[in-house]
Short mmCIF file of C-alpha atoms in Angstrom, two decimals:
data_model
loop_
_atom_site.label_atom_id
_atom_site.label_comp_id
_atom_site.label_asym_id
_atom_site.label_seq_id
_atom_site.Cartn_x
_atom_site.Cartn_y
_atom_site.Cartn_z
CA MET U 154 120.63 91.89 69.30
CA LEU U 155 118.34 94.78 68.52
CA LYS U 156 116.01 95.97 71.21
CA PHE U 157 113.34 98.62 70.92
CA THR U 158 110.01 99.57 72.41
CA LEU U 159 106.80 99.30 70.45
CA LEU U 160 103.23 100.30 71.05
CA GLU U 161 101.25 97.35 69.83
CA PRO U 162 97.67 98.14 68.78
CA SER U 163 96.08 95.17 70.47
CA CYS U 164 97.66 95.48 73.87
CA ILE U 165 98.17 98.44 76.08
CA ASN U 166 101.75 99.28 76.46
CA TYR U 167 105.42 98.96 76.61
CA GLY U 168 106.32 95.67 75.04
CA GLU U 169 109.97 94.92 74.71
CA ILE U 170 110.92 93.25 71.46
CA GLU U 171 114.12 91.35 71.10
CA ILE U 172 115.12 90.51 67.55
CA ASN U 173 117.89 88.08 66.86
CA THR U 174 119.32 87.34 63.46
CA ASN U 175 116.93 84.49 62.74
CA ASN U 176 113.51 85.35 64.06
CA VAL U 177 111.48 87.94 65.86
CA GLU U 178 110.42 87.24 69.38
CA VAL U 179 107.99 89.41 71.22
CA VAL U 180 108.75 89.47 74.88
CA THR U 181 106.25 91.51 76.82
CA ARG U 182 106.95 92.13 80.48
CA PRO U 183 104.64 94.96 81.36
CA TRP U 184 104.12 94.10 85.02
CA SER U 185 107.73 94.63 85.99
CA ASN U 186 107.65 97.96 84.17
CA LEU U 187 104.55 99.21 85.97
CA PRO U 188 105.03 102.82 87.08
CA PRO U 189 106.64 102.75 90.54
CA HIS U 190 103.86 104.78 92.12
CA LEU U 191 101.30 102.18 91.09
CA LEU U 192 103.51 99.38 92.41
CA SER U 193 103.83 101.23 95.68
CA LEU U 194 100.03 101.66 95.87
CA ILE U 195 99.70 97.89 95.49
CA ALA U 196 102.42 97.24 98.09
CA ASP U 197 100.59 99.48 100.56
CA ARG U 198 97.64 97.09 100.48
CA LEU U 199 99.66 94.05 101.45
CA GLY U 200 99.99 92.33 104.80
CA ILE U 201 103.42 91.39 106.04
CA ILE U 202 103.73 87.94 104.45
CA GLU U 203 102.48 89.21 101.08
CA LEU U 204 104.77 92.21 101.27
CA LEU U 205 107.76 89.91 101.71
CA SER U 206 106.61 87.95 98.67
CA PHE U 207 106.13 91.14 96.68
CA ARG U 208 109.65 92.29 97.52
CA GLY U 209 111.08 88.99 96.34
CA VAL U 210 109.55 89.12 92.84
CA CYS U 211 111.97 91.38 90.99
CA LYS U 212 114.15 94.45 91.48
CA ALA U 213 111.54 96.94 90.28
CA TRP U 214 108.96 95.62 92.72
CA GLN U 215 111.47 95.61 95.54
CA ALA U 216 112.51 99.21 94.88
CA ALA U 217 108.94 100.43 94.54
CA SER U 218 107.92 98.96 97.91
CA SER U 219 110.66 100.53 100.01
CA ALA U 220 108.13 102.68 101.85
CA ALA U 221 105.54 99.97 102.42
CA SER U 222 105.28 98.70 105.98
CA ALA U 223 102.31 96.30 105.96
CA LYS U 224 100.25 98.96 107.66
CA ILE U 225 97.14 97.00 106.81
CA GLU U 226 98.15 94.46 109.48
CA THR U 227 97.31 96.93 112.22
CA THR U 228 94.21 98.37 110.59
CA SER U 229 92.58 95.13 109.48
CA ASN U 230 93.32 93.05 112.57
CA PRO U 231 94.39 94.99 115.64
CA GLU U 232 95.15 91.83 117.68
CA PRO U 233 98.90 91.59 118.22
CA TRP U 234 101.07 88.59 117.45
CA LEU U 235 103.08 86.91 120.18
CA LEU U 236 106.85 86.66 119.92
CA PHE U 237 108.91 84.43 122.23
CA TYR U 238 112.62 85.10 122.35
CA GLY U 239 115.72 84.28 124.33
CA GLU U 240 115.30 80.52 124.47
CA GLU U 241 117.90 79.41 121.96
CA GLY U 242 120.26 82.14 120.87
CA SER U 243 118.67 84.20 118.12
CA GLU U 244 115.94 81.72 117.27
CA CYS U 245 112.50 83.06 118.09
CA HIS U 246 109.01 81.65 117.84
CA LEU U 247 106.21 83.76 116.57
CA TYR U 248 102.48 83.13 116.79
CA ASN U 249 99.98 84.98 114.64
CA THR U 250 96.42 85.73 115.74
CA SER U 251 95.31 82.21 114.80
CA GLN U 252 98.18 80.72 116.76
CA ARG U 253 99.96 79.63 113.61
CA ARG U 254 103.61 79.27 114.54
CA TYR U 255 106.58 80.72 112.70
CA THR U 256 110.27 80.36 113.51
CA MET U 257 112.49 83.34 112.91
CA SER U 258 116.06 84.30 113.59
CA ILE U 259 116.27 87.69 115.31
CA PRO U 260 119.87 88.36 116.34
CA GLU U 261 118.83 91.70 117.85
CA LEU U 262 116.93 89.87 120.58
CA GLU U 263 119.71 87.51 121.55
CA GLU U 264 120.72 88.08 125.21
CA ALA U 265 118.35 91.06 125.23
CA THR U 266 115.34 92.29 127.14
CA CYS U 267 112.34 93.79 125.46
CA LEU U 268 111.28 96.85 127.43
CA ALA U 269 108.32 98.09 125.42
CA SER U 270 106.30 97.32 122.31
CA ASN U 271 104.17 99.73 120.34
CA GLN U 272 102.70 99.52 116.82
CA GLY U 273 105.41 97.22 115.50
CA TRP U 274 108.47 98.77 117.16
CA LEU U 275 110.27 97.21 120.12
CA LEU U 276 112.43 99.03 122.65
CA ILE U 277 115.30 96.70 123.48
CA PHE U 278 117.89 96.71 126.23
CA LYS U 279 120.94 94.62 125.48
CA GLU U 280 124.29 94.54 127.22
CA GLY U 281 123.96 98.09 128.49
CA THR U 282 122.76 99.59 125.20
CA MET U 283 119.27 100.59 124.28
CA PHE U 284 117.81 100.61 120.78
CA PHE U 285 114.63 100.38 118.77
CA CYS U 286 114.10 97.37 116.61
CA CYS U 287 111.50 96.19 114.15
CA PRO U 288 112.12 92.44 114.26
CA PHE U 289 110.39 91.69 110.96
CA SER U 290 112.49 94.05 108.90
CA HIS U 291 115.50 94.06 111.24
CA ALA U 292 115.39 97.85 111.19
CA LYS U 293 117.42 99.17 114.09
CA ILE U 294 117.76 102.65 115.56
CA ASP U 295 120.42 103.05 118.24
CA LEU U 296 119.79 105.33 121.19
CA PRO U 297 122.28 107.41 123.14
CA LYS U 298 124.07 105.51 125.86
CA PHE U 299 121.77 104.63 128.72
CA PRO U 300 123.21 105.70 132.10
CA LEU U 301 122.73 102.29 133.73
CA THR U 302 124.17 98.97 132.69
CA TYR U 303 121.22 97.12 134.13
CA LEU U 304 117.56 97.77 134.76
CA SER U 305 115.61 96.43 137.67
CA GLY U 306 112.01 96.59 138.71
CA HIS U 307 111.54 98.56 135.54
CA VAL U 308 108.85 99.61 133.09
CA SER U 309 109.27 101.65 129.92
CA ALA U 310 107.25 103.20 127.13
CA PHE U 311 107.68 105.38 124.08
CA SER U 312 105.31 107.92 122.67
CA SER U 313 105.44 107.33 118.93
CA PRO U 314 107.47 105.58 116.24
CA PRO U 315 111.19 106.28 116.68
CA THR U 316 111.23 107.72 113.19
CA SER U 317 108.85 110.50 114.20
CA SER U 318 110.31 113.80 115.33
CA GLU U 319 108.31 113.79 118.56
CA CYS U 320 109.31 110.39 119.84
CA THR U 321 110.04 110.43 123.56
CA VAL U 322 111.20 107.44 125.58
CA ALA U 323 110.68 107.03 129.31
CA ALA U 324 112.02 104.28 131.56
CA MET U 325 111.23 103.97 135.23
CA HIS U 326 113.62 102.01 137.33
CA ARG U 327 113.78 101.11 140.98
CA ASP U 328 116.46 99.60 143.09
CA HIS U 329 117.07 99.46 146.81
CA LYS U 330 119.99 101.90 146.68
CA SER U 331 118.78 104.67 144.39
CA GLY U 332 115.06 104.24 144.89
CA LEU U 333 112.70 105.30 142.14
CA GLU U 334 114.21 106.98 139.10
CA LEU U 335 112.77 108.13 135.82
CA TYR U 336 114.93 108.35 132.71
CA VAL U 337 113.58 110.34 129.79
CA LEU U 338 115.02 110.69 126.30
CA TYR U 339 113.74 113.27 123.86
CA ARG U 340 114.07 112.78 120.12
CA GLY U 341 117.33 114.28 118.94
CA ALA U 342 118.82 114.47 122.44
CA ASP U 343 122.18 112.83 122.99
CA THR U 344 121.76 112.25 126.70
CA TRP U 345 119.08 110.87 128.95
CA THR U 346 117.42 113.13 131.52
CA ARG U 347 117.31 111.63 135.00
CA ILE U 348 114.52 112.49 137.39
CA LYS U 349 114.74 111.22 140.93
CA LEU U 350 111.36 110.47 142.47
CA ASP U 351 110.89 110.53 146.20
CA SER U 352 109.68 107.05 147.14
CA ILE U 353 107.27 108.33 149.73
CA GLN U 354 105.66 111.04 147.65
CA TYR U 355 105.47 108.73 144.64
CA LYS U 356 104.74 105.57 146.51
CA LEU U 357 104.35 102.67 144.14
CA SER U 358 104.36 98.96 144.68
CA ALA U 359 106.02 96.67 142.11
CA LEU U 360 105.89 98.29 138.68
CA ARG U 361 103.65 96.64 136.13
CA MET U 362 103.42 98.65 132.91
CA ALA U 363 104.14 101.98 131.29
CA THR U 364 102.08 103.61 128.56
CA TYR U 365 101.81 106.95 126.83
CA LYS U 366 98.79 109.00 125.84
CA ASP U 367 97.97 112.64 125.27
CA GLU U 368 101.47 113.90 125.99
CA GLU U 369 101.75 112.00 129.26
CA PHE U 370 103.49 108.84 130.32
CA HIS U 371 101.67 106.66 132.80
CA PHE U 372 103.49 104.23 135.06
CA PHE U 373 101.24 101.63 136.64
CA ASP U 374 102.14 99.51 139.61
CA LYS U 375 100.62 96.18 140.50
CA LYS U 376 98.10 97.68 142.85
CA LYS U 377 96.25 100.88 142.01
CA GLY U 378 99.08 103.35 141.90
CA VAL U 379 99.86 105.44 138.84
CA VAL U 380 102.58 108.02 138.36
CA THR U 381 102.19 110.35 135.42
CA PHE U 382 104.94 112.28 133.71
CA SER U 383 103.93 115.22 131.57
CA VAL U 384 106.26 115.63 128.61
CA LYS U 385 105.40 119.30 128.26
CA ASP U 386 105.67 120.35 131.90
CA LYS U 387 108.35 117.79 132.71
CA SER U 388 106.59 117.11 135.99
CA CYS U 389 105.29 114.05 137.76
CA GLU U 390 102.14 113.40 139.71
CA ARG U 391 100.95 110.41 141.66
CA TYR U 392 97.42 109.04 141.54
CA THR U 393 95.41 106.16 142.88
CA ILE U 394 93.01 104.47 140.52
CA VAL U 395 89.49 104.50 141.96
CA PRO U 396 86.25 103.08 140.58
CA GLU U 397 84.49 105.59 138.43
CA ASP U 398 81.39 107.19 139.83
CA ASN U 399 79.75 110.56 139.33
CA SER U 400 81.14 111.99 142.52
CA THR U 401 84.75 111.38 141.60
CA THR U 402 86.61 114.64 141.63
CA GLY U 403 90.00 113.19 140.84
CA LYS U 404 91.84 113.59 137.57
CA ARG U 405 90.45 111.56 134.73
CA LEU U 406 92.98 109.45 132.98
CA PRO U 407 92.41 109.19 129.25
CA THR U 408 89.81 106.57 128.47
CA VAL U 409 91.43 103.32 127.67
CA VAL U 410 90.45 99.71 127.91
CA CYS U 411 92.77 97.75 130.17
CA LYS U 412 93.43 94.08 129.58
CA TYR U 413 95.26 92.96 132.65
CA ASN U 414 95.52 89.24 132.04
CA HIS U 415 95.13 88.95 128.31
CA PHE U 416 97.33 85.89 127.91
CA GLU U 417 95.67 83.98 130.71
CA ARG U 418 92.13 84.98 129.86
CA SER U 419 92.63 84.06 126.22
CA ASP U 420 93.68 80.60 127.39
CA MET U 421 96.86 81.02 125.42
CA LYS U 422 98.90 78.42 127.27
CA LYS U 423 96.56 75.74 126.04
CA LYS U 424 96.18 77.23 122.56
CA LEU U 425 99.94 77.30 122.13
CA GLY U 426 100.38 73.80 123.49
CA LEU U 427 102.47 74.95 126.43
CA GLY U 428 102.64 72.75 129.49
CA GLU U 429 101.74 73.53 133.07
CA ASP U 430 105.44 73.58 133.96
CA VAL U 431 106.06 76.69 131.88
CA SER U 432 106.24 80.13 133.44
CA ILE U 433 106.04 83.10 131.11
CA SER U 434 106.75 86.79 131.27
CA ILE U 435 105.29 88.87 128.46
CA CYS U 436 105.93 92.49 127.65
CA GLY U 437 102.64 94.25 126.96
CA THR U 438 101.65 96.60 124.17
CA LEU U 439 99.11 99.18 123.12
CA VAL U 440 96.43 98.05 120.70
CA ARG U 441 94.57 100.62 118.63
CA ASN U 442 91.13 99.50 117.63
CA ASP U 443 88.85 101.96 115.88
CA GLY U 444 89.95 104.97 117.87
CA ILE U 445 89.90 103.11 121.17
CA ASP U 446 93.21 102.41 122.86
CA ILE U 447 93.54 99.07 124.57
CA ILE U 448 96.41 98.53 126.96
CA VAL U 449 97.46 94.89 126.95
CA PHE U 450 99.34 94.82 130.22
CA SER U 451 102.62 93.04 130.74
CA GLU U 452 102.03 89.73 132.46
CA ASP U 453 103.88 87.25 134.59
CA ILE U 454 102.31 83.83 134.38
CA GLU U 455 103.40 81.26 136.90
CA ALA U 456 104.00 77.62 136.30
CA ASP U 457 101.61 75.24 137.98
CA GLU U 458 104.08 72.43 138.10
CA GLU U 459 107.79 71.85 138.65
CA PRO U 460 110.27 71.97 136.97
CA ASP U 461 109.83 75.55 135.95
CA TYR U 462 110.68 76.25 132.33
CA HIS U 463 110.65 79.95 131.59
CA LEU U 464 109.64 81.73 128.40
CA THR U 465 110.04 85.42 127.65
CA GLY U 466 107.69 87.00 125.19
CA VAL U 467 106.28 90.22 123.83
CA TRP U 468 103.01 91.19 122.17
CA ILE U 469 103.84 92.80 118.86
CA GLN U 470 102.05 94.16 115.82
CA PRO U 471 103.60 92.66 112.66
CA ARG U 472 104.97 95.58 110.70
CA PHE U 473 107.78 95.88 108.20
CA PHE U 474 109.39 99.23 108.87
CA GLN U 475 112.17 100.07 106.46
CA VAL U 476 114.58 102.74 107.56
CA SER U 477 117.46 104.14 105.58
CA SER U 478 120.97 103.36 106.73
CA ASN U 479 121.50 106.94 107.84
CA GLN U 480 118.39 107.01 110.01
CA SER U 481 119.51 107.87 113.52
CA TRP U 482 118.11 109.21 116.74
CA SER U 483 119.48 112.69 116.04
CA LEU U 484 117.17 115.07 114.20
CA MET I 264 79.63 128.47 81.73
CA SER I 265 78.83 125.52 83.98
CA SER I 266 76.78 122.62 82.73
CA SER I 267 75.72 120.42 85.59
CA LYS I 268 72.98 118.41 83.94
CA SER I 269 73.69 119.10 80.31
CA ASN I 270 73.12 116.48 77.67
CA LYS I 271 76.49 117.25 76.22
CA ILE I 272 78.23 114.40 74.50
CA VAL I 273 81.93 113.73 74.83
CA LYS I 274 83.71 112.01 71.99
CA LEU I 275 86.74 109.85 72.62
CA GLU I 276 89.11 108.04 70.29
CA SER I 277 91.19 105.08 71.42
CA SER I 278 94.76 104.28 70.39
CA ASP I 279 93.43 101.90 67.72
CA ASN I 280 91.15 104.57 66.28
CA LYS I 281 87.85 103.40 67.70
CA THR I 282 85.51 106.23 68.60
CA PHE I 283 83.20 106.31 71.57
CA GLU I 284 80.49 108.78 72.43
CA VAL I 285 79.31 109.15 75.99
CA GLU I 286 77.30 111.63 77.98
CA GLU I 287 79.33 114.20 79.83
CA ALA I 288 78.10 112.86 83.17
CA VAL I 289 79.64 109.51 82.31
CA ALA I 290 82.89 110.96 80.99
CA VAL I 291 83.54 113.10 84.02
CA GLN I 292 83.83 110.01 86.24
CA SER I 293 87.34 110.31 84.87
CA GLU I 294 89.11 113.19 86.59
CA THR I 295 91.35 113.54 83.55
CA LEU I 296 88.38 113.98 81.22
CA LYS I 297 86.59 116.16 83.77
CA ASN I 298 89.53 118.57 83.76
CA MET I 299 89.40 118.72 79.97
CA VAL I 300 85.68 119.38 80.03
CA ASP I 301 86.09 122.09 82.66
CA ASP I 302 88.88 123.68 80.67
CA GLY I 303 86.71 123.72 77.56
CA CYS I 304 88.95 121.27 75.69
CA ALA I 305 86.29 118.63 75.21
CA ASN I 306 84.47 120.05 72.24
CA ASP I 307 86.27 118.02 69.63
CA THR I 308 87.06 114.33 69.76
CA ILE I 309 89.58 113.67 72.53
CA PRO I 310 92.35 111.33 71.39
CA LEU I 311 93.52 108.78 73.96
CA PRO I 312 96.70 107.26 72.52
CA ASN I 313 97.39 105.45 75.81
CA VAL I 314 94.19 103.42 75.87
CA ASN I 315 93.09 100.83 73.35
CA GLY I 316 89.49 100.29 72.26
CA LYS I 317 88.84 97.13 74.24
CA ILE I 318 89.98 98.67 77.52
CA LEU I 319 88.34 102.03 76.88
CA GLU I 320 85.04 100.31 76.27
CA MET I 321 85.39 98.54 79.61
CA VAL I 322 86.23 101.74 81.44
CA LEU I 323 83.31 103.60 79.90
CA GLY I 324 81.04 100.70 80.81
CA TRP I 325 82.17 101.09 84.40
CA CYS I 326 81.55 104.81 84.35
CA LYS I 327 78.09 104.35 82.82
CA LYS I 328 77.14 101.84 85.48
CA HIS I 329 78.22 104.21 88.21
CA VAL I 330 76.02 107.09 87.06
CA ASP I 331 73.00 104.88 86.46
CA GLU I 332 70.62 105.69 89.29
CA THR I 333 68.50 102.60 88.66
CA VAL I 334 71.32 100.31 89.72
CA THR I 335 71.03 99.06 93.31
CA GLY I 336 73.94 98.77 95.76
CA ASP I 337 73.89 94.98 95.52
CA GLU I 338 73.79 95.04 91.74
CA LEU I 339 76.73 97.42 91.71
CA ASN I 340 78.77 95.18 94.03
CA LYS I 341 78.13 92.18 91.84
CA TYR I 342 78.96 94.20 88.73
CA GLU I 343 82.27 95.33 90.22
CA ALA I 344 83.22 91.82 91.29
CA ASP I 345 82.45 90.35 87.86
CA PHE I 346 84.13 93.26 86.16
CA LEU I 347 87.46 92.46 87.74
CA ASP I 348 87.45 88.80 86.80
CA LEU I 349 90.04 89.34 84.10
CA ASP I 350 93.24 87.77 82.87
CA GLN I 351 96.42 89.54 83.84
CA ALA I 352 96.88 91.15 80.40
CA ASP I 353 93.50 92.87 80.52
CA LEU I 354 94.02 93.67 84.18
CA TYR I 355 97.25 95.43 83.29
CA GLY I 356 95.53 97.45 80.59
CA LEU I 357 92.74 98.36 82.95
CA LEU I 358 95.19 99.40 85.66
CA MET I 359 97.11 101.70 83.32
CA ALA I 360 93.88 103.16 81.88
CA ALA I 361 92.26 103.71 85.29
CA ASN I 362 95.43 105.46 86.40
CA PHE I 363 95.76 107.62 83.29
CA LEU I 364 92.07 108.51 83.17
CA ASN I 365 92.02 108.84 86.96
CA VAL I 366 88.76 107.02 87.56
CA LYS I 367 89.03 106.85 91.30
CA GLY I 368 86.74 103.99 92.33
CA LEU I 369 88.03 101.88 89.47
CA LEU I 370 91.69 102.41 90.27
CA ASP I 371 91.11 101.39 93.91
CA ARG I 372 89.34 98.22 92.87
CA VAL I 373 91.96 97.20 90.34
CA LEU I 374 94.79 97.82 92.81
CA GLN I 375 92.95 95.71 95.38
CA ARG I 376 92.37 92.96 92.81
CA VAL I 377 96.10 92.81 92.08
CA ALA I 378 96.85 92.75 95.83
CA ASP I 379 94.34 89.91 96.24
CA MET I 380 96.04 87.96 93.46
CA ILE I 381 99.30 88.23 95.38
CA LYS I 382 97.88 86.95 98.68
CA GLY I 383 99.13 83.56 99.71
CA LYS I 384 101.61 83.33 96.83
CA LYS I 385 105.35 82.95 96.93
CA PRO I 386 107.55 85.06 94.66
CA GLU I 387 107.94 82.31 92.02
CA GLU I 388 104.19 81.93 91.70
CA ILE I 389 103.70 85.67 91.43
CA ARG I 390 106.28 85.82 88.64
CA ARG I 391 104.45 83.08 86.79
CA ILE I 392 101.06 84.75 87.08
CA PHE I 393 102.31 88.14 85.99
CA ASN I 394 104.94 86.93 83.54
CA ILE I 395 107.79 88.66 85.34
CA LYS I 396 111.43 87.84 84.91
CA ASN I 397 113.51 87.22 88.02
CA ASP I 398 116.31 89.74 87.70
CA PHE I 399 117.94 89.19 91.08
CA THR I 400 121.47 87.82 91.09
CA PRO I 401 121.90 84.45 92.80
CA GLU I 402 123.47 86.25 95.78
CA GLU I 403 120.55 88.68 96.07
CA GLU I 404 118.12 85.81 95.66
CA GLU I 405 119.80 83.93 98.50
CA GLU I 406 119.74 87.01 100.75
CA ILE I 407 116.03 87.43 100.14
CA ARG I 408 115.39 83.77 100.72
CA LEU I 409 117.17 83.86 104.08
CA GLU I 410 115.35 87.01 105.20
CA ASN I 411 111.97 85.58 104.24
CA ALA I 412 112.51 81.96 105.24
CA TRP I 413 110.36 82.34 108.35
CA ALA I 414 107.30 83.35 106.32
CA PHE I 415 107.52 80.68 103.66
CA ASP I 416 108.68 77.53 105.33
#
């Protein structure tokens, strides 16, 4: 069979002609031969479901979209999805912002605890190891060995995507023996830094949530206590949250909107068809909406009836991060 | 010598030898043509072997509409929406031309139109619309299917 490329006058470009011994057949497949940079510009405009479709069309489209991450999902609709895990092995249930349900297998979340969620990345603790995971793409970035094999009374946060060179992870942990401890991991480091916090100086009730903003981690307890950790100075401070009035001389925390009971206030139990006998713990996240940061706090929702069936969930932005196989925590 | 409001005419020739004459203000909506004008290469007819007459006429129509100060915002929106109501063959031609001629607003709109055509479609449907051959091996196909099963049940 002869094959050659021809510029046909009546159509734009790049037709492939296959000629066999009997007849001439024009076979034009321009769309799969679209320049990769144009394909990637198209892929950048796709939400997560469309991106998956796009990547399943043909090899050229799949290759051209290797940098696309469905970024439009976070810019067009900042509301996070809700992911429930841990019920049945690796099977997870996912709800989008209209409460449409999806079922997904996420082996990374089997027997695991989600510690933090931010812009599509999850920080996971599983059998003594800690790693970052993007559940939609199954991208995984392992972290150096965490000093503890368990975490209790804990909250964690990370500053930026684990692929960025400035990513810092902080986990606060409390137990009756060692008291309050802060573990910090800097990007590229191969060990965690441990900071012991005096429980009286940094008095906090039960820990509720950790966040990061403007080069500081903030650890909130369930009352009005906040401990900050400055990444630059490597120092901690303790604050009490007070109502804002003009006479306040205390430190101003960065302006954020706090949603303390997002799940309950959104009436999610009813919307998801969950019964009164279900108790739920949900890991919170940070939502970015038009330059305003909204902290959706972690929640523990109690069951109103016995028996108590427990669900574990996490708020997550649906993103499709693709990392190369040699992507690691080291710089 | 700059010519901001000159009445200079730019002559263009498509791949199928059709000639078009447009005012410079219209032509320079294309960054590619603007660079030629700025470099003083636009005095003779500019050959465009990558763009056929039908598509070039469409692109120039777009450019003309966008320099016409009598056109209202609403009229322009409607024009752009109607403009992009094309079959995939013309859409392909327009995409390649908008890219080559670097007509920024047009390229954005065409890219978005293609993205909109992909919304809500599974891979098989997309292949049908765009006449694309599935070149995955059965094993690769199965791997993709498993990975994406959650989205397309």
